[in-house]
Short mmCIF file of N, CA and C in Angstrom, two decimals:
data_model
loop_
_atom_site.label_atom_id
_atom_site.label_comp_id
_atom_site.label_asym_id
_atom_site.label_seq_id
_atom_site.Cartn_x
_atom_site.Cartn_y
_atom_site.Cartn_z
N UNK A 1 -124.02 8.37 -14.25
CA UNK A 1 -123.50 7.10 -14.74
C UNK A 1 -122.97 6.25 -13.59
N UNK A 2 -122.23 6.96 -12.64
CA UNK A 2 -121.53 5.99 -11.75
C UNK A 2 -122.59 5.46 -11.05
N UNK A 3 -124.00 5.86 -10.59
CA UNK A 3 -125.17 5.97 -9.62
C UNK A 3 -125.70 4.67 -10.59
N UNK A 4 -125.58 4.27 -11.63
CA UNK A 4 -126.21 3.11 -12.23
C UNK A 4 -125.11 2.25 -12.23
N UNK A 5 -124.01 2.20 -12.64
CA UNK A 5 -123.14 1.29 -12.31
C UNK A 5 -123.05 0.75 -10.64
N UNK A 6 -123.36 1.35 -9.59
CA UNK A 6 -123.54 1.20 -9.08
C UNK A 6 -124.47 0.54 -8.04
N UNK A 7 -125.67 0.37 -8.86
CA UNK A 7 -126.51 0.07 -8.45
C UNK A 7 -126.74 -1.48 -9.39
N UNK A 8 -126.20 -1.32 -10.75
CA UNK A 8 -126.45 -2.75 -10.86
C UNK A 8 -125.24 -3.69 -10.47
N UNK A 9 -124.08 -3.06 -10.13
CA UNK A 9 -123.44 -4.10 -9.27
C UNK A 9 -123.98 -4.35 -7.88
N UNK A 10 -124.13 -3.55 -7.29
CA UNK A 10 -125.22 -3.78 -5.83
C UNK A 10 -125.71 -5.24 -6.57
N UNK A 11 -126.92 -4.69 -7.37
CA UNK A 11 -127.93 -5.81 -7.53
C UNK A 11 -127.23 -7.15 -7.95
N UNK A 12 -126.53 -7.15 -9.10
CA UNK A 12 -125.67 -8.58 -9.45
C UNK A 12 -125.30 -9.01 -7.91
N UNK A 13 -124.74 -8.32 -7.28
CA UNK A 13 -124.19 -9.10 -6.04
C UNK A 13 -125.20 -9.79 -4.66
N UNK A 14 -126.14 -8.88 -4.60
CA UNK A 14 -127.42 -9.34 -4.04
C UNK A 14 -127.78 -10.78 -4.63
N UNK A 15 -128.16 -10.42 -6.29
CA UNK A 15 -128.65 -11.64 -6.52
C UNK A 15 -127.65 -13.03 -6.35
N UNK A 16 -126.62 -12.61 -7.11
CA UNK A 16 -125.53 -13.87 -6.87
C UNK A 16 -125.47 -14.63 -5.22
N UNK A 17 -125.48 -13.43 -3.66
CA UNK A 17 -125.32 -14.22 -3.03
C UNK A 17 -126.30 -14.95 -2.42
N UNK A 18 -128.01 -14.91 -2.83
CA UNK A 18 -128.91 -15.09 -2.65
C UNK A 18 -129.19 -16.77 -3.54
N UNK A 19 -128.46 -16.92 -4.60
CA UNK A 19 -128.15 -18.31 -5.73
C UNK A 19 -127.45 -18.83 -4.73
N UNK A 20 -126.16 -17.94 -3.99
CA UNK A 20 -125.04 -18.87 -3.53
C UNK A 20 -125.79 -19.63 -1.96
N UNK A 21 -127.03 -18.88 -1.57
CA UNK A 21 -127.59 -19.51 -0.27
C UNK A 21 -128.90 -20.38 -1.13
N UNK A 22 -129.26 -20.04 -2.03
CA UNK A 22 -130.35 -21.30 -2.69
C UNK A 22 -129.36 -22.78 -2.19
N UNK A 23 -128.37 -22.37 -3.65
CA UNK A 23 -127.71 -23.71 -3.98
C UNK A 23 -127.20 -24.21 -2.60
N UNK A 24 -126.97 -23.67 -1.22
CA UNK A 24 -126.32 -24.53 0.02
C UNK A 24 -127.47 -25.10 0.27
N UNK A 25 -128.77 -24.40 0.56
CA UNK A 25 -129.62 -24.67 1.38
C UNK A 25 -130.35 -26.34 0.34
N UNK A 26 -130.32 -25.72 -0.70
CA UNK A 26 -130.47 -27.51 -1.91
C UNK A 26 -129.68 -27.96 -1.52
N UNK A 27 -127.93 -28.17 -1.51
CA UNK A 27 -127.11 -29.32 -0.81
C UNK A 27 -127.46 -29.86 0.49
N UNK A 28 -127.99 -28.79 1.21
CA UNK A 28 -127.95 -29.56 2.63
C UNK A 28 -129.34 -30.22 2.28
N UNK A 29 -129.91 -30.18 1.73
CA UNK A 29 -132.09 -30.61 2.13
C UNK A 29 -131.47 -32.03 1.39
N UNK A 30 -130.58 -31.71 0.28
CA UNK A 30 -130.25 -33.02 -0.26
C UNK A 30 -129.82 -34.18 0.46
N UNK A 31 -129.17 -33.95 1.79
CA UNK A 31 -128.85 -34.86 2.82
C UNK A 31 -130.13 -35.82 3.36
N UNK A 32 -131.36 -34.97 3.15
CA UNK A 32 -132.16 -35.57 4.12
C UNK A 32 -133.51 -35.87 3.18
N UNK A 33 -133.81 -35.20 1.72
CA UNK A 33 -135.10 -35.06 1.70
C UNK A 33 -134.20 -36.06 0.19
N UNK A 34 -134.44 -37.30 0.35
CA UNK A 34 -133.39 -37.89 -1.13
C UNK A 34 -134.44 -37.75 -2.60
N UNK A 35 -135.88 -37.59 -2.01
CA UNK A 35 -136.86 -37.80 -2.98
C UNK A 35 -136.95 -36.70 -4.13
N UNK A 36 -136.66 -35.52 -3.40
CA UNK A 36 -136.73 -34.29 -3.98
C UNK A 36 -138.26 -33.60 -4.36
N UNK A 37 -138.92 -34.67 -3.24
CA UNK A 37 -140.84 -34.11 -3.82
C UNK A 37 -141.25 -32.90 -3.14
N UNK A 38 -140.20 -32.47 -1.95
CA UNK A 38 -141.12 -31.87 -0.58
C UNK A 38 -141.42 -30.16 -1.90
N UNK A 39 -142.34 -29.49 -1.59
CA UNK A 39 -142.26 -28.01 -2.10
C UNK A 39 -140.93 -27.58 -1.79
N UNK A 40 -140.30 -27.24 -0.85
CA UNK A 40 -138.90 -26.35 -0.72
C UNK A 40 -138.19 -26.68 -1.50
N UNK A 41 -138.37 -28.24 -1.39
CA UNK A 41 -137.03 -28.87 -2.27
C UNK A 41 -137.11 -28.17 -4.00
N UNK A 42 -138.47 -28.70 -4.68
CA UNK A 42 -138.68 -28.11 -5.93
C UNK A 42 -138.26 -26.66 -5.89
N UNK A 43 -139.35 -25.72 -4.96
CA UNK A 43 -138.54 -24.25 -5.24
C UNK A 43 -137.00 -24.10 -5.36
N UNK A 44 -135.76 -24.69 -4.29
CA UNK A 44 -134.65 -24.82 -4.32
C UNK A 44 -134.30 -25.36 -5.94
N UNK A 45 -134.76 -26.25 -6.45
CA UNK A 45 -134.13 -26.78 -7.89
C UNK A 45 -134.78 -26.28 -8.66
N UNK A 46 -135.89 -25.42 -8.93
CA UNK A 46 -136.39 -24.78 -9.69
C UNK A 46 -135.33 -23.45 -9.81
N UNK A 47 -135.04 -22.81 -8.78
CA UNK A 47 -134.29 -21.78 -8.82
C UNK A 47 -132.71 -21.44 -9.48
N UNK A 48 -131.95 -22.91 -9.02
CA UNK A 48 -130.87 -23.00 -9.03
C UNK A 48 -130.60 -23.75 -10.32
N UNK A 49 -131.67 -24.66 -10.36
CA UNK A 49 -130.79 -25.55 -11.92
C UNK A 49 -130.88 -24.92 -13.35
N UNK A 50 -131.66 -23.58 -13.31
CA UNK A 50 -131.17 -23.07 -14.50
C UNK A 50 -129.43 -22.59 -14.59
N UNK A 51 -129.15 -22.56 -13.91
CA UNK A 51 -127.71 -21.73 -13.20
C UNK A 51 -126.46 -22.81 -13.33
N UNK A 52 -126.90 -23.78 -13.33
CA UNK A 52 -125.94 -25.16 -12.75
C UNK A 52 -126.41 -25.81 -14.17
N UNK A 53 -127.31 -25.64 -14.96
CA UNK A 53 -127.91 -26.49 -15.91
C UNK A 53 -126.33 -26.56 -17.23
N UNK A 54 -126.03 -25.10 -17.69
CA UNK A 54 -125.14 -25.22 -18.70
C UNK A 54 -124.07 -25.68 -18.60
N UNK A 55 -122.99 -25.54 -16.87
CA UNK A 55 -122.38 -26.46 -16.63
C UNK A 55 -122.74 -28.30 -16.85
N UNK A 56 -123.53 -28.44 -16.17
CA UNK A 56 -123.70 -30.02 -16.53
C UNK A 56 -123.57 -30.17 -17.88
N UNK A 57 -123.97 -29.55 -18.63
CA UNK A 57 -124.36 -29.88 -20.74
C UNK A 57 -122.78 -29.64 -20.49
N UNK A 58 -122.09 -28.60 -20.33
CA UNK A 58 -121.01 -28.72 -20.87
C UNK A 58 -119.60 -30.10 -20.20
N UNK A 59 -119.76 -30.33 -18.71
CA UNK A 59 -119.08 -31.43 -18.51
C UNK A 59 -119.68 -32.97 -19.57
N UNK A 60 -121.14 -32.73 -19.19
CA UNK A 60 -121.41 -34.09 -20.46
C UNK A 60 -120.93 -34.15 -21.50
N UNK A 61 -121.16 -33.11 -22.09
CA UNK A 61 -120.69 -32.93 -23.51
C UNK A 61 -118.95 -33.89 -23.78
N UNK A 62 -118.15 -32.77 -22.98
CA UNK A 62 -117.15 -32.95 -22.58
C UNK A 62 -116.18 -34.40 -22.07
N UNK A 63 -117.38 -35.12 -21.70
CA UNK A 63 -117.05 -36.65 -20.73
C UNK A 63 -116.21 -36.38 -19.19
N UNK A 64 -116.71 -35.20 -18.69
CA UNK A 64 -115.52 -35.18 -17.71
C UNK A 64 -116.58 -35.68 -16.45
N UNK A 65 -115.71 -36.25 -15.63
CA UNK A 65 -116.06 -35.86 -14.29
C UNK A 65 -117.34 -37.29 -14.60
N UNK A 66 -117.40 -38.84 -15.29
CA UNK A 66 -117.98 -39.01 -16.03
C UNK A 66 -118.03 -40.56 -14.63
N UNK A 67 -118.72 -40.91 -13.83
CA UNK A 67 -118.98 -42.00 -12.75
C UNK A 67 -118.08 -41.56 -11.58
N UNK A 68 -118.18 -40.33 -11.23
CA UNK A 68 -118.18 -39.89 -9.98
C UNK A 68 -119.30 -39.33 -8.97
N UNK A 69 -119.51 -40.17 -8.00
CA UNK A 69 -120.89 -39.64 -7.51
C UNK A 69 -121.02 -38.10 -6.65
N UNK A 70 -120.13 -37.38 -7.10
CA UNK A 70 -120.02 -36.27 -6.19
C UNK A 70 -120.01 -35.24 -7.47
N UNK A 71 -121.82 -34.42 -7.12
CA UNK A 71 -122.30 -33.18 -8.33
C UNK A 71 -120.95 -32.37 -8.94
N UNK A 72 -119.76 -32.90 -9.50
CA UNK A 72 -119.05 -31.96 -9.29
C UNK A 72 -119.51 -30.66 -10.57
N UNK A 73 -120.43 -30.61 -11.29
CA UNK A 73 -120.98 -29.14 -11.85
C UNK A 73 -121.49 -28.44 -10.90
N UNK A 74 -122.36 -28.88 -9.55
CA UNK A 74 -122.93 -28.24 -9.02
C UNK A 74 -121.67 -27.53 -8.23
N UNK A 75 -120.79 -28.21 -7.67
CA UNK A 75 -119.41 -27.18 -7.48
C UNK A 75 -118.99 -26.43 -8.15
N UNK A 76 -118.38 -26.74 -9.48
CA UNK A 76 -118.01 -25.69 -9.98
C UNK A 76 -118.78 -24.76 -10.25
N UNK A 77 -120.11 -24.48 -10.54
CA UNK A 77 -121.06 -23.31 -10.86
C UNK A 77 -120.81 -22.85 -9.23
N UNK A 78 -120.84 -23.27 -8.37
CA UNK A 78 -120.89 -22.34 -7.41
C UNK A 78 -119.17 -21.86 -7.23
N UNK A 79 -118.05 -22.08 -7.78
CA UNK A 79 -116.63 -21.58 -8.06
C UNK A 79 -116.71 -20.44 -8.59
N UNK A 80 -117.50 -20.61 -10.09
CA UNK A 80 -117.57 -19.96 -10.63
C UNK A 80 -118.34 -18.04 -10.61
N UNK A 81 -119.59 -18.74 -9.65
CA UNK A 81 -120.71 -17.45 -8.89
C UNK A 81 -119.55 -17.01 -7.96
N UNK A 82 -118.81 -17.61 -7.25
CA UNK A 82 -117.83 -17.13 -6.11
C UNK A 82 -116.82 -16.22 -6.89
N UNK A 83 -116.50 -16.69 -8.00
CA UNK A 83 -114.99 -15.90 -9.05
C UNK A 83 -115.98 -14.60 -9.29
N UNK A 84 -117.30 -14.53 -9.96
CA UNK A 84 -117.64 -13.72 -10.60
C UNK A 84 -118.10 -12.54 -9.03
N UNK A 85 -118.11 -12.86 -8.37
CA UNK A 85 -118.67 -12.20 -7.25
C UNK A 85 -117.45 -11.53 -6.45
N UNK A 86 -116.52 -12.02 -6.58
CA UNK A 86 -115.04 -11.19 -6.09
C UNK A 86 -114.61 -10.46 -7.25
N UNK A 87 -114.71 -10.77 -8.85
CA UNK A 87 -114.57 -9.82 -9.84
C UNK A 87 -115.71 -8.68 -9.17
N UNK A 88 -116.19 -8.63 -9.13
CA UNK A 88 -117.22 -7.55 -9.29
C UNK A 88 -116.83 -6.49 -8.21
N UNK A 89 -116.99 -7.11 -6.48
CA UNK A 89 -116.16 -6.62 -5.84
C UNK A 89 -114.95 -5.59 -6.00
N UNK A 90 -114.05 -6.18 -6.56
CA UNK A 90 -112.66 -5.89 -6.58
C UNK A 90 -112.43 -4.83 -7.91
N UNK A 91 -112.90 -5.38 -8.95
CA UNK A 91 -113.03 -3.97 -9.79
C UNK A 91 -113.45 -3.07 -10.55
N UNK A 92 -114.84 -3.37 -10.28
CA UNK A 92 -115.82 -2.42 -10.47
C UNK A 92 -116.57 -1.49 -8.98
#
């Protein structure tokens, strides 16, 4: 039992910090590529906006955060991958 608990926290954490280098490497391309046509760019938002997608529905929903030009869902989903990734850490 512990040998599988073990191993799918391994994996959750692999994958999480592998989202947490998608989603930088999309912020930074976002600096430069504004179109969003290049291939990397799509693979990068193909990957990540399922992840970041339910945040946005829920700030819309919500009205928050509502003519500010700064993604702030795309922050908090990555707060949030960061919280869930030190839970996991710490006590399991």
């Amino acid at each position: 039992m512990a040998v599988a608990v073990y191993l799918i926290k391994n994996t959750a954490l692999v994958l999480i910090g592998v989202l947490e280098l998608a989603m930088l490497a999309r912020a930074i391309l976002s600096w430069f590529d504004q179109t969003g046509e290049g291939g990397f760019s799509v693979f990068l938002y193909t990957v990540t906006e399922p992840v970041i997608y339910p945040v946005r529905k829920l700030c819309e929903r919500m009205h928050w955060f509502e003519g500010i030009p700064i993604d702030i869902p795309f922050t908090l989903t990555w707060l949030i991958l960061m919280v869930i990734q030190i839970l996991l850490e710490t006590f399991i």
